[in-house]
Coordinates of C-alpha atoms in Angstrom, one line a residue:
M1 CA 65.6 139.9 203.5
R2 CA 69.4 140.1 203.4
L3 CA 70.3 138.3 200.2
V4 CA 73.8 137.5 198.9
H5 CA 73.8 137.6 195.1
L6 CA 75.8 134.7 193.5
D7 CA 76.2 135.8 189.9
L8 CA 77.5 132.8 188.1
K9 CA 78.4 134.5 184.8
G10 CA 81.9 133.6 185.7
A11 CA 83.9 131.7 188.3
A12 CA 81.0 129.5 189.4
P13 CA 82.2 127.7 192.5
R14 CA 81.8 123.9 193.0
V15 CA 79.0 122.8 195.2
S16 CA 81.5 121.4 197.7
Y17 CA 82.7 125.0 198.2
L18 CA 79.2 126.4 198.7
E19 CA 78.8 123.7 201.3
Q20 CA 81.6 125.5 203.3
V21 CA 80.5 129.0 202.5
F22 CA 76.7 128.9 203.3
P23 CA 77.2 128.4 207.0
L24 CA 79.5 131.5 207.0
L25 CA 77.0 133.6 205.1
S26 CA 74.3 132.7 207.6
Q27 CA 76.6 133.5 210.5
L28 CA 77.3 136.9 209.0
G29 CA 73.7 137.8 208.8
A30 CA 72.4 136.7 205.4
N31 CA 69.1 135.0 205.2
G32 CA 68.8 134.3 201.5
I33 CA 70.8 133.6 198.4
L34 CA 70.0 135.2 195.0
I35 CA 71.3 132.8 192.4
E36 CA 71.8 134.0 188.8
Y37 CA 72.7 130.7 187.1
E38 CA 73.1 131.8 183.5
D39 CA 74.7 128.9 181.7
M40 CA 75.4 127.0 184.9
F41 CA 71.8 125.7 185.0
P42 CA 71.2 122.2 183.8
F43 CA 68.8 123.1 180.9
K44 CA 67.2 120.2 179.1
G45 CA 65.6 119.5 175.7
E46 CA 65.6 122.4 173.3
L47 CA 67.5 124.5 175.8
E48 CA 70.4 122.2 176.4
I49 CA 72.5 124.3 174.0
L50 CA 72.6 127.0 176.7
K51 CA 74.5 124.8 179.2
S52 CA 78.2 125.3 180.0
P53 CA 80.3 122.1 179.8
Y54 CA 80.7 122.6 183.6
A55 CA 77.0 123.4 184.4
Y56 CA 75.6 122.1 187.7
S57 CA 73.7 118.9 187.5
E58 CA 70.1 118.5 188.6
E59 CA 71.5 116.8 191.7
D60 CA 73.7 119.8 192.3
I61 CA 70.7 122.2 192.1
E62 CA 68.9 120.1 194.7
R63 CA 72.0 119.9 196.9
I64 CA 72.4 123.7 196.8
Q65 CA 68.8 124.1 198.0
Q66 CA 69.3 121.5 200.7
L67 CA 72.4 123.3 202.0
A68 CA 70.5 126.7 201.9
E69 CA 67.6 125.3 203.9
L70 CA 70.0 123.7 206.4
H71 CA 71.5 127.1 207.1
K72 CA 68.2 129.1 206.9
L73 CA 69.0 130.8 203.6
E74 CA 66.0 131.3 201.3
V75 CA 66.9 130.6 197.6
V76 CA 65.8 133.2 195.0
P77 CA 66.6 132.1 191.4
L78 CA 67.3 135.0 189.0
V79 CA 66.5 134.6 185.3
Q80 CA 67.3 137.5 183.0
T81 CA 64.3 138.3 180.9
F82 CA 65.3 141.3 178.7
G83 CA 68.9 142.4 178.8
H84 CA 72.1 140.6 179.9
V85 CA 71.1 137.6 177.7
E86 CA 74.4 137.1 175.9
F87 CA 74.6 133.5 177.0
I88 CA 71.4 132.9 175.0
L89 CA 71.7 135.2 172.1
K90 CA 75.3 134.3 171.3
H91 CA 74.0 131.1 169.8
E92 CA 73.1 131.1 166.1
K93 CA 69.9 129.2 167.0
Y94 CA 68.6 132.3 168.8
Q95 CA 70.2 135.0 166.8
Q96 CA 66.9 136.1 165.2
L97 CA 65.7 137.1 168.7
R98 CA 68.2 139.9 169.1
E99 CA 66.9 143.5 169.3
V100 CA 69.8 144.5 167.1
E101 CA 71.1 141.8 164.8
R102 CA 74.8 142.6 165.5
F103 CA 74.6 142.6 169.3
P104 CA 73.7 139.6 171.5
N105 CA 72.8 141.8 174.6
S106 CA 69.1 142.2 174.5
F107 CA 65.9 140.5 173.4
N108 CA 63.6 141.8 170.6
P109 CA 60.3 142.0 172.6
H110 CA 58.2 142.0 169.4
V111 CA 59.1 138.6 168.1
P112 CA 56.6 136.0 169.6
D113 CA 59.4 133.4 169.9
T114 CA 61.1 135.7 172.5
L115 CA 58.3 135.3 175.1
A116 CA 57.9 131.6 174.2
L117 CA 61.6 131.0 174.9
L118 CA 61.5 133.0 178.1
K119 CA 58.5 130.9 179.3
S120 CA 60.5 127.7 178.6
I121 CA 63.6 129.0 180.5
L122 CA 61.5 130.3 183.4
S123 CA 59.6 127.1 183.6
Q124 CA 62.7 124.9 183.8
V125 CA 64.3 127.1 186.5
I126 CA 61.1 127.5 188.6
E127 CA 60.3 123.8 188.4
K128 CA 63.7 123.0 190.0
H129 CA 63.0 125.5 192.8
R130 CA 59.7 124.3 194.1
H131 CA 60.2 125.7 197.6
S132 CA 61.2 129.2 196.5
T133 CA 58.6 131.9 197.0
W134 CA 60.4 134.6 195.0
I135 CA 61.7 134.8 191.4
H136 CA 63.9 137.6 190.2
I137 CA 63.4 138.6 186.5
G138 CA 66.5 140.8 186.2
A139 CA 65.4 143.2 183.5
D140 CA 68.3 145.6 183.9
E141 CA 70.6 147.3 181.4
V142 CA 68.5 146.5 178.3
F143 CA 71.1 147.9 175.9
H144 CA 70.0 149.0 172.4
L145 CA 66.3 148.9 173.3
G146 CA 64.4 150.7 170.6
E147 CA 67.2 150.6 168.0
G148 CA 65.9 147.6 166.1
M149 CA 63.6 148.0 163.2
D150 CA 60.7 146.1 164.9
S151 CA 60.9 148.4 167.8
K152 CA 61.1 151.5 165.6
N153 CA 58.0 150.3 163.7
W154 CA 56.2 149.6 167.0
M155 CA 56.9 153.0 168.5
S156 CA 55.8 154.7 165.2
H157 CA 52.5 152.8 164.9
N158 CA 51.7 153.0 168.6
R159 CA 52.9 156.5 169.3
G160 CA 55.0 154.9 172.1
D161 CA 58.5 155.2 173.4
T162 CA 61.1 152.8 174.8
G163 CA 59.6 153.2 178.3
T164 CA 56.1 152.0 177.3
M165 CA 57.7 149.2 175.2
Y166 CA 59.8 148.1 178.1
L167 CA 56.8 148.0 180.4
K168 CA 54.8 146.1 177.9
H169 CA 57.4 143.3 177.8
I170 CA 57.8 143.2 181.5
K171 CA 54.0 143.0 182.0
E172 CA 53.9 139.9 179.7
V173 CA 56.7 138.2 181.7
L174 CA 55.0 139.0 185.0
S175 CA 51.6 137.9 183.7
F176 CA 53.1 134.5 182.8
I177 CA 54.6 134.1 186.3
T178 CA 51.5 135.2 188.2
T179 CA 49.3 133.0 186.1
Q180 CA 51.4 129.8 186.1
Y181 CA 53.0 130.1 189.5
R182 CA 50.7 131.8 191.9
R183 CA 53.0 131.1 194.9
L184 CA 55.8 133.3 193.5
R185 CA 56.4 137.0 194.0
A186 CA 58.7 138.8 191.5
L187 CA 61.8 140.8 192.0
M188 CA 63.4 143.0 189.4
W189 CA 66.2 145.6 189.1
D190 CA 65.2 149.3 188.9
D191 CA 67.6 151.0 186.6
M192 CA 65.4 150.9 183.5
L193 CA 62.4 152.1 185.4
R194 CA 64.3 155.2 186.4
K195 CA 64.2 156.3 182.7
I196 CA 60.5 155.9 182.4
S197 CA 58.1 158.9 182.9
V198 CA 55.8 159.0 185.9
G199 CA 52.9 159.1 183.6
A200 CA 53.9 155.8 181.9
L201 CA 54.4 154.1 185.2
R202 CA 51.0 155.3 186.5
G203 CA 49.3 154.1 183.3
E204 CA 50.5 150.5 183.6
R205 CA 48.9 148.1 186.1
M206 CA 51.7 145.5 186.3
G207 CA 50.7 143.1 189.0
M208 CA 52.9 142.3 191.9
A209 CA 56.6 143.1 191.6
V210 CA 59.3 144.2 194.1
V211 CA 62.0 146.6 192.9
A212 CA 65.5 146.3 194.1
P213 CA 68.2 149.0 193.4
E214 CA 70.3 147.9 190.4
P215 CA 74.0 147.4 191.0
G216 CA 76.0 150.6 190.6
V217 CA 73.0 152.9 191.1
S218 CA 74.1 155.5 193.6
S219 CA 71.2 158.0 193.8
A220 CA 69.8 156.6 197.0
G221 CA 68.3 158.7 199.8
P222 CA 69.4 158.5 203.4
H223 CA 67.1 155.5 204.1
G224 CA 68.0 153.6 201.0
H225 CA 65.2 155.0 198.9
P226 CA 66.2 156.7 195.6
D227 CA 64.9 160.2 195.7
R228 CA 62.0 161.8 193.9
H229 CA 60.8 159.0 191.7
P230 CA 57.6 157.0 192.4
A231 CA 59.0 153.8 190.9
Q232 CA 61.3 153.5 193.9
C233 CA 58.9 154.6 196.7
P234 CA 57.9 152.3 199.6
A235 CA 54.8 150.2 199.4
G236 CA 51.6 151.7 198.2
A237 CA 53.0 154.2 195.8
H238 CA 50.8 154.9 192.8
T239 CA 49.2 152.0 190.8
W240 CA 52.1 149.6 190.8
P241 CA 52.4 148.2 194.4
W242 CA 56.1 148.9 194.8
H243 CA 57.6 147.5 198.0
R244 CA 60.4 148.8 200.1
P245 CA 63.5 147.7 198.1
H246 CA 65.6 144.8 199.4
W247 CA 69.3 145.6 199.9
L248 CA 71.5 142.9 198.5
A249 CA 75.1 142.3 199.3
E250 CA 76.0 141.3 195.8
V251 CA 78.8 139.0 194.9
R252 CA 79.8 140.6 191.7
G253 CA 82.9 141.9 190.0
G254 CA 85.3 144.8 190.0
G255 CA 86.3 147.9 191.9
T256 CA 84.8 150.4 189.5
P257 CA 81.9 150.4 187.0
T258 CA 84.2 149.9 184.0
I259 CA 87.5 148.3 185.0
P260 CA 87.5 145.0 186.8
S261 CA 90.1 144.6 189.6
A262 CA 91.6 141.4 191.0
H263 CA 91.2 142.3 194.6
T264 CA 88.2 144.2 196.2
A265 CA 89.1 146.9 198.7
P266 CA 87.0 146.8 201.9
P267 CA 87.0 150.6 202.3
T268 CA 84.5 150.8 199.4
V269 CA 82.0 148.8 201.3
A270 CA 82.6 150.5 204.7
Q271 CA 82.2 153.9 203.2
E272 CA 79.1 153.0 201.1
T273 CA 77.1 150.9 203.6
M274 CA 74.1 150.4 201.4
A275 CA 76.0 150.3 198.1
W276 CA 76.8 147.2 196.1
L277 CA 79.7 145.0 197.0
A278 CA 82.1 143.5 194.7
P279 CA 83.6 140.1 194.6
L280 CA 82.8 137.4 191.9
R281 CA 81.6 137.2 188.3
R282 CA 81.9 139.1 185.1
Y283 CA 80.3 142.3 184.1
D284 CA 78.7 140.4 181.2
H285 CA 79.0 137.1 179.5
Y286 CA 81.9 138.3 177.4
S287 CA 84.0 140.3 179.8
V288 CA 87.0 139.1 181.8
L289 CA 86.7 137.6 185.2
C290 CA 86.7 139.9 188.2
E291 CA 87.2 138.9 191.8
L292 CA 87.2 135.3 192.9
L293 CA 84.7 134.6 195.7
P294 CA 87.3 133.7 198.4
V295 CA 89.0 137.0 197.7
G296 CA 85.8 139.0 198.1
I297 CA 84.6 137.3 201.3
P298 CA 86.1 139.9 203.7
S299 CA 84.3 142.7 201.8
L300 CA 81.1 140.7 201.8
A301 CA 81.4 140.0 205.6
I302 CA 81.9 143.7 206.3
C303 CA 78.9 144.6 204.2
L304 CA 76.6 142.0 205.7
Q305 CA 77.6 142.8 209.3
T306 CA 77.3 146.6 208.6
L307 CA 73.8 145.9 207.3
V308 CA 72.8 143.8 210.3
N309 CA 74.2 146.2 212.9
G310 CA 73.1 149.5 211.2
G311 CA 76.7 150.8 210.9
F312 CA 80.3 149.8 210.8
T313 CA 81.1 150.1 214.5
E314 CA 84.0 148.6 216.5
E315 CA 81.6 145.9 217.6
T316 CA 80.8 145.2 213.9
K317 CA 84.5 145.0 213.1
R318 CA 85.1 142.6 216.0
K319 CA 82.3 140.3 214.8
V320 CA 83.8 140.2 211.3
L321 CA 87.3 139.5 212.6
D322 CA 86.0 136.6 214.8
A323 CA 84.0 135.1 211.9
L324 CA 86.9 135.3 209.5
G325 CA 89.7 134.4 211.8
F326 CA 91.7 137.6 211.3
Q327 CA 93.6 139.5 214.1
S328 CA 93.0 142.9 212.7
M329 CA 92.0 144.8 209.5
Q330 CA 93.1 148.2 208.2
L331 CA 90.4 149.5 205.9
E332 CA 92.4 152.4 204.7
Q333 CA 95.1 150.1 203.4
S334 CA 92.6 147.4 202.4
T335 CA 94.5 144.8 204.4
C336 CA 93.6 142.0 206.9
E337 CA 96.2 140.7 209.3
G338 CA 96.3 137.1 210.3
R339 CA 96.0 133.7 208.7
G340 CA 92.2 133.7 208.3
A341 CA 89.9 130.8 209.0
F342 CA 87.2 131.1 206.4
P343 CA 86.7 128.9 203.4
G344 CA 89.2 129.9 200.8
A345 CA 91.5 131.9 203.1
E346 CA 94.5 130.4 201.4
I347 CA 93.3 131.7 198.0
Y348 CA 92.7 135.1 199.6
H349 CA 96.3 135.3 200.8
M350 CA 97.8 133.8 197.6
V351 CA 96.0 136.2 195.3
E352 CA 97.2 139.0 197.6
Q353 CA 100.7 137.8 197.0
V354 CA 100.1 137.7 193.2
N355 CA 98.7 141.2 193.2
G356 CA 101.4 142.6 195.4
H357 CA 104.6 141.0 194.2
L358 CA 104.4 138.9 191.0
K359 CA 104.5 141.7 188.4
E360 CA 106.8 143.9 190.5
S361 CA 109.4 141.1 191.1
I362 CA 109.5 140.0 187.5
L363 CA 109.8 143.4 186.0
K364 CA 112.5 144.3 188.5
A365 CA 114.5 141.3 187.5
L366 CA 114.1 141.8 183.8
E367 CA 114.4 145.6 183.6
E368 CA 116.8 146.6 186.4
E369 CA 119.4 143.8 186.0
S370 CA 122.2 145.5 184.0
A371 CA 123.7 142.2 182.8
I372 CA 120.4 141.3 181.2
K373 CA 120.0 144.7 179.5
G374 CA 123.5 144.8 178.3
W375 CA 124.4 141.2 177.5
F376 CA 121.1 139.3 177.1
S377 CA 118.9 141.6 175.1
P378 CA 116.1 140.5 172.8
Y379 CA 118.7 140.7 170.0
H380 CA 121.1 138.3 171.8
R381 CA 118.3 135.9 172.6
K382 CA 117.0 135.9 169.1
H383 CA 120.4 135.0 167.7
Q384 CA 121.5 132.8 170.6
F385 CA 124.6 134.8 171.1
G386 CA 125.9 135.6 174.6
N387 CA 129.0 135.7 176.9
P388 CA 128.7 133.0 179.5
R389 CA 130.7 135.1 182.0
N390 CA 128.0 137.9 181.9
M391 CA 125.1 135.5 181.8
E392 CA 126.3 133.7 184.9
S393 CA 126.1 137.0 186.8
F394 CA 122.3 137.0 186.7
G395 CA 121.5 133.4 185.9
S396 CA 121.2 131.9 189.4
K397 CA 119.1 134.9 190.6
V398 CA 116.7 134.5 187.6
L399 CA 116.4 130.8 187.9
K400 CA 115.6 131.0 191.6
L401 CA 113.0 133.6 191.0
H402 CA 111.4 131.5 188.3
E403 CA 111.4 128.3 190.4
D404 CA 110.0 130.2 193.5
W405 CA 107.0 131.5 191.5
E406 CA 106.4 128.2 189.7
S407 CA 106.3 126.4 193.0
F408 CA 104.0 129.0 194.5
L409 CA 101.6 128.8 191.5
R410 CA 101.5 125.0 191.7
D411 CA 100.1 125.4 195.2
L412 CA 97.7 128.2 194.1
R413 CA 96.4 126.0 191.3
T414 CA 95.8 123.2 193.7
H415 CA 93.7 125.4 195.9
L416 CA 91.8 126.9 193.0
E417 CA 91.0 123.5 191.6
R418 CA 89.3 122.6 194.9
V419 CA 86.9 125.5 194.5
Y420 CA 86.5 126.0 190.8
F421 CA 86.1 124.1 187.5
P422 CA 89.0 123.8 185.1
D423 CA 87.8 126.6 182.7
T424 CA 87.8 129.1 185.6
V425 CA 91.3 128.1 186.8
E426 CA 92.8 128.4 183.3
E427 CA 91.1 131.7 182.6
W428 CA 92.2 133.3 185.9
M429 CA 95.8 132.1 185.3
E430 CA 95.8 133.4 181.7
E431 CA 94.5 136.8 182.8
N432 CA 96.4 137.4 186.1
I433 CA 99.6 135.2 186.0
N434 CA 100.7 134.5 182.5
P435 CA 101.1 138.0 181.1
Y436 CA 104.0 138.5 183.6
L437 CA 105.3 135.0 184.3
D438 CA 105.5 134.1 180.6
Q439 CA 108.1 136.9 180.2
L440 CA 110.2 135.2 182.9
R441 CA 109.6 131.8 181.5
D442 CA 110.7 132.9 178.1
L443 CA 113.9 134.4 179.5
V444 CA 114.7 131.3 181.4
R445 CA 114.1 129.1 178.4
D446 CA 116.5 131.3 176.3
Y447 CA 119.1 131.3 179.1
R448 CA 119.1 127.6 179.3

């Protein structure tokens, strides 16, 4: 299975864009889509509070699955069942289910309402994916586990640790899935398992689960198997029937583990063939947006084709160029030459323009123009006091720069609105455009 992870914590694309992207993913070698809906799922009843104002409709969910089937992509829904549940626990209605009252990151596994809520969430998602044979339960990065009073009391009374407590909760989740939905096999991330002792893993009979390397984990052996830990061995290891991990080309955010970037560099993917790729989403429900999906497609294409062909050869590179409509790519410079012919290529190039020129051109105009520094300082602008002769020396240049960027951004917004919902467009503009362009807008306003 070669799954592309659509993590919809942020910048969830319109279904009309997925209609264009799914054929490309299939062409590049993907045979499945791992969809982490979060608040984009059309929850009903008591769970309706979890929905984003722009959540997909039930018809959208059905259409996504039809498109996937049409292009031979298996759909695997992902429901976080322990950590990364900020989109749930941010609501006052569910605040009492937090492991630590102040933080909305992770569930308290000792409150009966936690499992009851998870059963409701899982049931609604699974019922809308009747043809899926896999369910991913997340279970990564359970921050603050063991820090709540209920957990401390449980560990004290049961002579346990956070590892056994973690396994106990996961076992309950898996038990529900295997009992209620016998057709399903479960996937989960592996990072929390790495912290658990071999003895604890051997002591728990968990049922059927497949472990996939968690994003950002880099301690993998030469064949993709993390070294020296039974929890990540191929099938048949110890009492939990671990399977060979699936490698996922993940559409997620950022160029580093801590600082999101606006444009993913293909070299990262080429140099770390089996590592996790970066374009789209947030690191968590509260963080800023990272890459937009069209911006990350070249990196995703390189990763998928490298995976399919067993290495990044010249032939692999040629297939990627043909699929994306580029003439050439320079991995060392993180550049692709040519217009591109993939869905969202216009956004790819326009974001490249923003990253390469917007900030630089504005700062150059504002900081290097001597007439502005000498005759149109913040003091002059505050008191509306300036010599027209000196102002005219920079006015036409600044006005043209402003109009050029405003015209460019009108086009960019048009393209973004075809792919994304209004909240994503506004947020991306606020984060990537306005901090620089607002300086120029303010200066032009004062000049006029």
